[in-house]
Coordinates of C-alpha atoms and ligand atoms in Angstrom, one line a residue:
X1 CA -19.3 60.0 55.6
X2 CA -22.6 59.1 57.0
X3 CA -24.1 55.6 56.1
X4 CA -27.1 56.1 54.2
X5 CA -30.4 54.2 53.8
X6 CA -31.7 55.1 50.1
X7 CA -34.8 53.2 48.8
X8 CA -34.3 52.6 45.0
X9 CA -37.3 52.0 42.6
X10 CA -37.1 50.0 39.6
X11 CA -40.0 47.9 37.3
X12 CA -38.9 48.4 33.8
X13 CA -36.3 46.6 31.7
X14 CA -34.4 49.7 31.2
X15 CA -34.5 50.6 34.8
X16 CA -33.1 47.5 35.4
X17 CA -30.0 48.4 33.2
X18 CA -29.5 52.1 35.0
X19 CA -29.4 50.8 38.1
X20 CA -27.2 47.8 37.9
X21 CA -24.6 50.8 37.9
X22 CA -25.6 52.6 40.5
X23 CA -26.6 49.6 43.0
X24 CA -23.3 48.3 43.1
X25 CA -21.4 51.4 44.1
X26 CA -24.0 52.7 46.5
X27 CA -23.7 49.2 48.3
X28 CA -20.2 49.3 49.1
X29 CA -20.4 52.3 51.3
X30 CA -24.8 52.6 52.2
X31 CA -27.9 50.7 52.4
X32 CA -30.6 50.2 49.9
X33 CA -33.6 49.2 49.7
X34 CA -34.3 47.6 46.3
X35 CA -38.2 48.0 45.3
X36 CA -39.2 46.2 42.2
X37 CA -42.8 47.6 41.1
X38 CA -43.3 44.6 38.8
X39 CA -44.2 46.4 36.4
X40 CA -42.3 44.3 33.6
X41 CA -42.8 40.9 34.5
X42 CA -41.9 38.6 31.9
X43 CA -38.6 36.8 32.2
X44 CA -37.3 38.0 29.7
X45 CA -38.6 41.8 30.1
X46 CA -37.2 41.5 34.2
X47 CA -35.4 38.6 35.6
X48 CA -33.2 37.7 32.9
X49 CA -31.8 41.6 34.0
X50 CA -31.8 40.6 37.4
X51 CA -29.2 37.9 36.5
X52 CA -26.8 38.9 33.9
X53 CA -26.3 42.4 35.6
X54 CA -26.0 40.6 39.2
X55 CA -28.4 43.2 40.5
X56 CA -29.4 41.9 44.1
X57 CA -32.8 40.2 44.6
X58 CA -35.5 43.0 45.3
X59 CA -36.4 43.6 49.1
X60 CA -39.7 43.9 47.5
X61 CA -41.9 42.9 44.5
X62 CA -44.8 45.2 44.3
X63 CA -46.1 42.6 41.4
X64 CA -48.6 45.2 39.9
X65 CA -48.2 43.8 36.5
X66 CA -50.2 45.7 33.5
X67 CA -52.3 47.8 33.5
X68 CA -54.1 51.5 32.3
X69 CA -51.8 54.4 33.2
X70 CA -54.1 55.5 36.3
X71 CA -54.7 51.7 38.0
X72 CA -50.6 51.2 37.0
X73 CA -49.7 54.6 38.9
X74 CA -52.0 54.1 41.9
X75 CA -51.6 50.4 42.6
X76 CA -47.6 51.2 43.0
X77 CA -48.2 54.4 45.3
X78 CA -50.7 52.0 47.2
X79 CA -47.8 49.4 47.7
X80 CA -44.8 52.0 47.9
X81 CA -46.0 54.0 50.5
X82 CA -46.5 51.5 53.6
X83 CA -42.7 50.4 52.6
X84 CA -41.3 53.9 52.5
X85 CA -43.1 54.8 55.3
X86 CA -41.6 51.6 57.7
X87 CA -38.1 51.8 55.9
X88 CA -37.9 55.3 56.8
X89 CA -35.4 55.7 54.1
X90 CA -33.1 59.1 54.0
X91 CA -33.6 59.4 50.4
X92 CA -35.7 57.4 47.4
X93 CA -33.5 56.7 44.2
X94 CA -35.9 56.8 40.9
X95 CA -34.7 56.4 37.1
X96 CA -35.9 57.4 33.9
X97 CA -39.4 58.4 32.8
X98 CA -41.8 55.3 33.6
X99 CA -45.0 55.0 35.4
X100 CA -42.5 53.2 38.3
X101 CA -40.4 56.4 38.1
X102 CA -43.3 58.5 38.9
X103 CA -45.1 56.7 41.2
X104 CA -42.3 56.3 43.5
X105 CA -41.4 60.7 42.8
X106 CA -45.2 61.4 44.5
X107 CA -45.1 58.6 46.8
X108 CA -41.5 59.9 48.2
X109 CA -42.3 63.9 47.9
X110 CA -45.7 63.8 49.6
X111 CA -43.8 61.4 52.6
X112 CA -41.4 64.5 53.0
X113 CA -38.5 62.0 51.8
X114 CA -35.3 63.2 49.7
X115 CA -35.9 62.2 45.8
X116 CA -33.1 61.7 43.8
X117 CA -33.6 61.2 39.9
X118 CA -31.3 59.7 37.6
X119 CA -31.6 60.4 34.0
X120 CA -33.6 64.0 35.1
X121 CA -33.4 66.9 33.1
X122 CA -34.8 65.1 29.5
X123 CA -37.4 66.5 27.0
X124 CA -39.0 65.5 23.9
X125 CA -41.5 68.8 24.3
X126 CA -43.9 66.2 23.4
X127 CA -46.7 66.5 25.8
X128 CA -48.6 63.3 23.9
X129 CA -46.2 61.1 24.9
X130 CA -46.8 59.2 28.5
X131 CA -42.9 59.3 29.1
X132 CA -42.6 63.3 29.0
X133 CA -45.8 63.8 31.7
X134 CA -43.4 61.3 33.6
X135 CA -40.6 63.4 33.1
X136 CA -41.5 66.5 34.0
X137 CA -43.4 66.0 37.3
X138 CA -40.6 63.4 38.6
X139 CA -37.9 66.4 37.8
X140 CA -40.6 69.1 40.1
X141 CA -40.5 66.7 42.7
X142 CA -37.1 66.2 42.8
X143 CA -34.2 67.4 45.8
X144 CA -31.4 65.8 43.2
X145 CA -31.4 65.7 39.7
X146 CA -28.8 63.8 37.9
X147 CA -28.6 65.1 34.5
X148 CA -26.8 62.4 32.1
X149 CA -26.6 65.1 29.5
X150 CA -25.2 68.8 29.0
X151 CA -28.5 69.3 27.2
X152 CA -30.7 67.8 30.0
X153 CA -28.7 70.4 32.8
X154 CA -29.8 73.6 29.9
X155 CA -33.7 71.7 29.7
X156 CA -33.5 72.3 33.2
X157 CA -31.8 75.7 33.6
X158 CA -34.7 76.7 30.7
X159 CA -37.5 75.6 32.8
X160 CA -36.1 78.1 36.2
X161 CA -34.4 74.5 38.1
X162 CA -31.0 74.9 39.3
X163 CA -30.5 74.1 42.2
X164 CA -29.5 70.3 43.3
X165 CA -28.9 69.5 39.2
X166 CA -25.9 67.9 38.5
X167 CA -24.3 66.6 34.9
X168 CA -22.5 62.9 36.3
X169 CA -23.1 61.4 33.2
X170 CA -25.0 58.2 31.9
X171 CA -25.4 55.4 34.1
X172 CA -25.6 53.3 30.8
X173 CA -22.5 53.8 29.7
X174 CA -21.4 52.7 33.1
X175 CA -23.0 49.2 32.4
X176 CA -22.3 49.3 28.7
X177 CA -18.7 49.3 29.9
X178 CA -19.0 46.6 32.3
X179 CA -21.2 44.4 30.3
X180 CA -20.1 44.5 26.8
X181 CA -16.8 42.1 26.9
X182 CA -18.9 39.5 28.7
X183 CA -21.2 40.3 26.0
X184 CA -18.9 39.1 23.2
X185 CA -17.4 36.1 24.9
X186 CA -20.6 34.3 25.7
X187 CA -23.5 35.4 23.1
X188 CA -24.7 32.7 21.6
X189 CA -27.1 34.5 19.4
X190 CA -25.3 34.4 16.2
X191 CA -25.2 30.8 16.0
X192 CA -28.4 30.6 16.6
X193 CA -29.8 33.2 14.1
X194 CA -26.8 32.5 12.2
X195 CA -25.9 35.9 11.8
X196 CA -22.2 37.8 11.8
X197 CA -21.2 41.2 12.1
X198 CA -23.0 44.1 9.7
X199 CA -24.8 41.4 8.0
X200 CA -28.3 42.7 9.5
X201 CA -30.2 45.2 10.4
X202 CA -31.4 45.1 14.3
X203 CA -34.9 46.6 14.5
X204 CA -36.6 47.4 17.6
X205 CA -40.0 49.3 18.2
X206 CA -42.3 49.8 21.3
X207 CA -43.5 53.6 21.6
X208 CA -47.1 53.6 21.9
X209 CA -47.0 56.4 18.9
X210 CA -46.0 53.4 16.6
X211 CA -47.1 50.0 17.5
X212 CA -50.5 51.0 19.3
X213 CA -51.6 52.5 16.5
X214 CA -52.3 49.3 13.9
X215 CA -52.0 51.6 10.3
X216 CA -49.0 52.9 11.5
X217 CA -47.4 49.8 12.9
X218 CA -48.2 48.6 9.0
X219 CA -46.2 51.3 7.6
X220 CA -43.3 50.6 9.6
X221 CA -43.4 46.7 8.7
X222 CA -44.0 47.6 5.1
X223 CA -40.9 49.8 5.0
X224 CA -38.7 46.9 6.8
X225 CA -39.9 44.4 4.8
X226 CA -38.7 46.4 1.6
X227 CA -35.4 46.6 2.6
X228 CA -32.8 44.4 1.0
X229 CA -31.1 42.9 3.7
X230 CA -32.1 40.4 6.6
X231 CA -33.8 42.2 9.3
X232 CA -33.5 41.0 13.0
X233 CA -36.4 42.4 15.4
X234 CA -36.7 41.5 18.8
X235 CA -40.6 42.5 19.6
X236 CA -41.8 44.1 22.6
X237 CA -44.4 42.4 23.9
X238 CA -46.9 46.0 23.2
X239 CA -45.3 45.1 19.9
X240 CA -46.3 41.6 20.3
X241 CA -50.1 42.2 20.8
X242 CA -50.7 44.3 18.0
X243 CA -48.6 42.3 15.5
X244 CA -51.1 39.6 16.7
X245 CA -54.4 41.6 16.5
X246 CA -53.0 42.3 12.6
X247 CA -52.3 38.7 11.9
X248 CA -49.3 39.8 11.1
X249 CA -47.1 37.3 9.2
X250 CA -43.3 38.4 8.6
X251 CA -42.0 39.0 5.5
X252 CA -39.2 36.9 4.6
X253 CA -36.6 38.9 5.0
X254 CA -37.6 39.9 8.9
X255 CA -36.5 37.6 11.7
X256 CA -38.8 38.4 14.9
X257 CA -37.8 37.2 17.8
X258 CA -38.3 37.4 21.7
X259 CA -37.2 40.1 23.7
X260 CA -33.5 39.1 24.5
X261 CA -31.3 39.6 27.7
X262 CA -28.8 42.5 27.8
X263 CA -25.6 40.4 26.7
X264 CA -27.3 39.3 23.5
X265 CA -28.9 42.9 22.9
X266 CA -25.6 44.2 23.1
X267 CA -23.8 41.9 21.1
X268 CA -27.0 42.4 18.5
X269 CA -26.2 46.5 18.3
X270 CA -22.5 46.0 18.3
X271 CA -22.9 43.9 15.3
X272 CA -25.2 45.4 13.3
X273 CA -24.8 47.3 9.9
X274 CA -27.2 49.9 11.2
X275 CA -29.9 50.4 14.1
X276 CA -33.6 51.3 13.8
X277 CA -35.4 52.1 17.0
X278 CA -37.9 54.1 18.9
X279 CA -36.4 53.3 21.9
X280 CA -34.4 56.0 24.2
X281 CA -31.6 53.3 25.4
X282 CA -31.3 51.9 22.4
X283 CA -30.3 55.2 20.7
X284 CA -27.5 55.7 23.2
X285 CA -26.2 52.3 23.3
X286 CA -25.7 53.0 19.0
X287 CA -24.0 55.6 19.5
X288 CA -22.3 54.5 22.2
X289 CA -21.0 51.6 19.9
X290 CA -20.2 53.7 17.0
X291 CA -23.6 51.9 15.1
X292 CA -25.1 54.6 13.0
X293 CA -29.3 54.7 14.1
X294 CA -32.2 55.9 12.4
X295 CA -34.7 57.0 15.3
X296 CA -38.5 56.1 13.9
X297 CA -39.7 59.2 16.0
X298 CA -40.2 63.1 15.0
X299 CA -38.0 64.2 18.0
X300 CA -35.3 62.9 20.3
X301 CA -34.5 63.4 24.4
X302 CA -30.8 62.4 22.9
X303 CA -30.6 65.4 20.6
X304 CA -26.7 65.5 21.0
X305 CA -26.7 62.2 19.0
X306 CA -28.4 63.7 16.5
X307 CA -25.6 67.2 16.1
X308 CA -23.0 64.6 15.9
X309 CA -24.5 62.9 12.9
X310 CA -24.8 59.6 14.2
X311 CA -28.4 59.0 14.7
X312 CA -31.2 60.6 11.8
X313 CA -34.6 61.3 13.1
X314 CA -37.0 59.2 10.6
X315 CA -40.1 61.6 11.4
X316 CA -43.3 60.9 10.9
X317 CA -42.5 59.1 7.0
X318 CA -41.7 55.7 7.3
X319 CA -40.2 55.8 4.0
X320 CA -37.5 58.2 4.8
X321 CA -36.1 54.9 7.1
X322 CA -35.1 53.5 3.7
X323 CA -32.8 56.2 2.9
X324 CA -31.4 56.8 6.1
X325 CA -30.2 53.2 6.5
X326 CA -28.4 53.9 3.0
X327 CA -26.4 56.4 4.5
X328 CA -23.1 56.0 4.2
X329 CA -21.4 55.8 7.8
X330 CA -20.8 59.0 9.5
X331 CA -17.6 60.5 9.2
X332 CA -17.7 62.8 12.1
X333 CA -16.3 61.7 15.6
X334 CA -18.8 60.6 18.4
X335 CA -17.9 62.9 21.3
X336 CA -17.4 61.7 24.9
X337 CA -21.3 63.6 25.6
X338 CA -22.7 60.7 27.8
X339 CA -19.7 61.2 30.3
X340 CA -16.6 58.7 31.3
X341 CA -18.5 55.2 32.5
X342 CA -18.4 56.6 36.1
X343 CA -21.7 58.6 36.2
X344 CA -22.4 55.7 39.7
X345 CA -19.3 56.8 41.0
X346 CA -20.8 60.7 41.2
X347 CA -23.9 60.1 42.0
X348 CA -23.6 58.4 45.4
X349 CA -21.0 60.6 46.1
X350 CA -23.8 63.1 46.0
X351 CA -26.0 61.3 47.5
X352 CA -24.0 61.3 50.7
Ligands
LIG1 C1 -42.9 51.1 29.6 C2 -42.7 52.6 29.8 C3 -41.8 53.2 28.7 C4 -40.5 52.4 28.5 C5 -40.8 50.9 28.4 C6 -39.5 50.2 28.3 C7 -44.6 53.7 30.9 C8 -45.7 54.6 30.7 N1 -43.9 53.3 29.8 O1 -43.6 50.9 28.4 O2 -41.5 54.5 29.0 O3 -39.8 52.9 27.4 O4 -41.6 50.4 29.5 O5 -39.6 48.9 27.8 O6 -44.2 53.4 32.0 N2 -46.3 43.4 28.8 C9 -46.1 42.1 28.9 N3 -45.1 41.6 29.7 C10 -44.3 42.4 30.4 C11 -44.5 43.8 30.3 C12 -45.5 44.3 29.5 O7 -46.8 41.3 28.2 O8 -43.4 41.9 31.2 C13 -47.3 43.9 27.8 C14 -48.7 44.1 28.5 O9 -49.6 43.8 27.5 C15 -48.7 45.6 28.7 C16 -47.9 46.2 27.6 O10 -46.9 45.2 27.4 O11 -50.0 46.1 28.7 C17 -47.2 47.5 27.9 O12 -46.5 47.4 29.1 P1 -46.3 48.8 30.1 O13 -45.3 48.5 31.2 O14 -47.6 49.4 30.4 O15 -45.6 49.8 29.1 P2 -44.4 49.6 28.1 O16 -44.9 49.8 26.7 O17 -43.6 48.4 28.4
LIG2 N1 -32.9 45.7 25.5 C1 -32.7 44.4 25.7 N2 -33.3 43.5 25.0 C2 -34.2 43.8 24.0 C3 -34.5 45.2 23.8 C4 -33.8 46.1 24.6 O1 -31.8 44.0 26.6 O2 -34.8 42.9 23.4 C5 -32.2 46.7 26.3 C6 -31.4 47.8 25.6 O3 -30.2 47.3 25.2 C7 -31.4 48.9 26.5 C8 -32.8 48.8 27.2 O4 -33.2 47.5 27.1 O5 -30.4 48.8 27.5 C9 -33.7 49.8 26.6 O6 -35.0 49.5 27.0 P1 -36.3 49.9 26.1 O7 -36.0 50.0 24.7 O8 -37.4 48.9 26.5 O9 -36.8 51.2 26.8 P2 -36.4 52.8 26.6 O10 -34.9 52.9 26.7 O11 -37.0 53.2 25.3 O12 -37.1 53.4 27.8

């Protein structure tokens, strides 16, 4: 087998989690190149990731920081490209649906270098959201496309793209896996928010759809603060911007917090009566866990979640989050759709 060079591109928090997986198995056999765009920046949105998941320091910090979707996009091709084009990689490695991830798909395809995608293959049909643009024209771009679902391979098939598309799994369960005993020995968040296990709820909210818009947002915080139960809510910091252009002040039964590091997130899901989320990961990791979720979005990319009963789509009715955390727990079984924790194992062993 042929030592490889592969460039990998990562910027978000949950692109540091995906390829914590991947990094460590490629490394024992290839080369990589780790890229960080920068475009999470906050400690505790990127280098807290860094540390817990002993991902190796970044070759490169593109440090774009915030920014419109256009000056995000183009200020990462800008600083990408020169790198790609000196490293002379033999393939670019980009995850999930971000501005990184597609910045790094164009700068890669129109350099004539292989693109590999992990998590390709996903669809929300909702052309309104940033993340499905992302999507769709990483997945053209791309030579290899690791689906982590059955459903993402079918999205694919649907759309005429066969060829190169593998199902190898979820890289998150691969660092769920890892992670999540460490996790429980050394989280001290329950001291410090004195909370134990299924005596909250764990709320967490960032999709532009719900926090950008300021009535909405309002809706959502109305709803959680009406729930009888203590509420813990680590906030975004999108989430954090509009709470503070509302004045928002919590309601007594909400505890907001930071963002936290990956260890205490986990222990915070494993632990909680129920989940409420917008976010993508965080509907895996619940189910993952065996945590039943209420999604506050019309649609899902995680759909199989959904068939097995764990996780109930809230729509566009806040109100109907009440209910759904009433549910009782679900009684069907959680099947193995997300793979066997080694999705890192296949996918540099197609890489190769
Ligand atoms: C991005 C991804 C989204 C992903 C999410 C994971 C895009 C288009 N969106 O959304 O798909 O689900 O990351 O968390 O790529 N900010 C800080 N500190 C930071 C990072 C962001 O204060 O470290 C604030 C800035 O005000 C910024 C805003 O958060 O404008 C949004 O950040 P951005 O990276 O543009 O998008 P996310 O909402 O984080
Ligand atoms: N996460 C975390 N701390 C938090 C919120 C989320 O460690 O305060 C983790 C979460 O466990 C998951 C990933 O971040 O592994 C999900 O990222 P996010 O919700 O930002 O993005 P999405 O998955 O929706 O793209």
């Amino acid at each position: 087998m042929a030592k490889l060079k592969v460039l990998t591109v990562v910027g978000t928090r949950p692109q540091y989690v995906k390829a914590a997986a991947v990094s460590r198995i490629l490394r024992r056999a290839h080369d990589e190149i780790l890229v960080d765009t920068g475009q999470h920046y906050d400690f505790n949105m990127s280098d807290v990731f860094i540390r817990e998941l002993e991902i190796p320091p970044p070759d490169h910090n593109l440090g774009v920081g915030s920014a419109g979707h256009a000056e995000q996009t183009a200020r990462i091709m800008l600083a990408l490209e020169p790198i790609v084009q000196s490293a002379r990689p033999d393939a670019v490695l980009v995850y999930g649906d971000t501005n990184s991830t597609l910045a790094g798909a164009l700068v890669a395809a129109k350099l004539g270098v292989r693109l590999a995608h992990v998590e390709a293959g996903l669809r929300s049909f909702n052309w309104a959201m940033p993340e499905e643009i992302n999507r769709v024209l990483t997945d053209s771009a791309a030579d290899l496309l690791f689906c982590p679902t059955n459903s993402a391979v079918d999205n694919l098939r649907l759309e005429g793209v066969v060829e190169g598309v593998h199902n190898t799994g979820d890289v998150m369960l691969d660092t769920l896996q890892r992670f999540l005993p460490r996790a429980e020995e050394t989280s001290r968040l329950p001291g410090e928010l004195n909370v134990g296990a299924g005596s909250y709820i764990l709320v967490t909210l960032h999709r532009p759809a719900n926090v950008d818009d300021l009535q909405r947002l309002a809706a959502l915080l109305d709803v959680l603060a009406r729930l009888e139960e203590r509420v813990v809510f680590p906030v975004h910091p999108r989430t954090r911007s509009s709470l503070a252009e509302m004045g928002y002040e919590a309601a007594s039964n909400l505890t907001l917090i930071d963002p936290v590091g990956y260890l205490d997130m986990l222990w915070l899901e494993k632990n909680a009566r129920r989940i409420v989320t917008d976010s993508g990961g965080v509907q895996k990791e619940a189910y993952l866990l065996g945590v039943p979720c209420v999604t506050a979005r019309a649609e899902t990319e995680w759909t199989e979640t959904v068939d097995a009963g764990w996780n109930t789509l809230a729509g566009d009715e806040p109100e109907r989050i009440v209910e759904a955390v009433l549910q009782p727990v679900p009684a069907g079984e959680r099947p193995p759709v997300f793979g066997d924790g080694h999705a890192a194992d296949r996918i540099v062993e197609l890489l190769s």
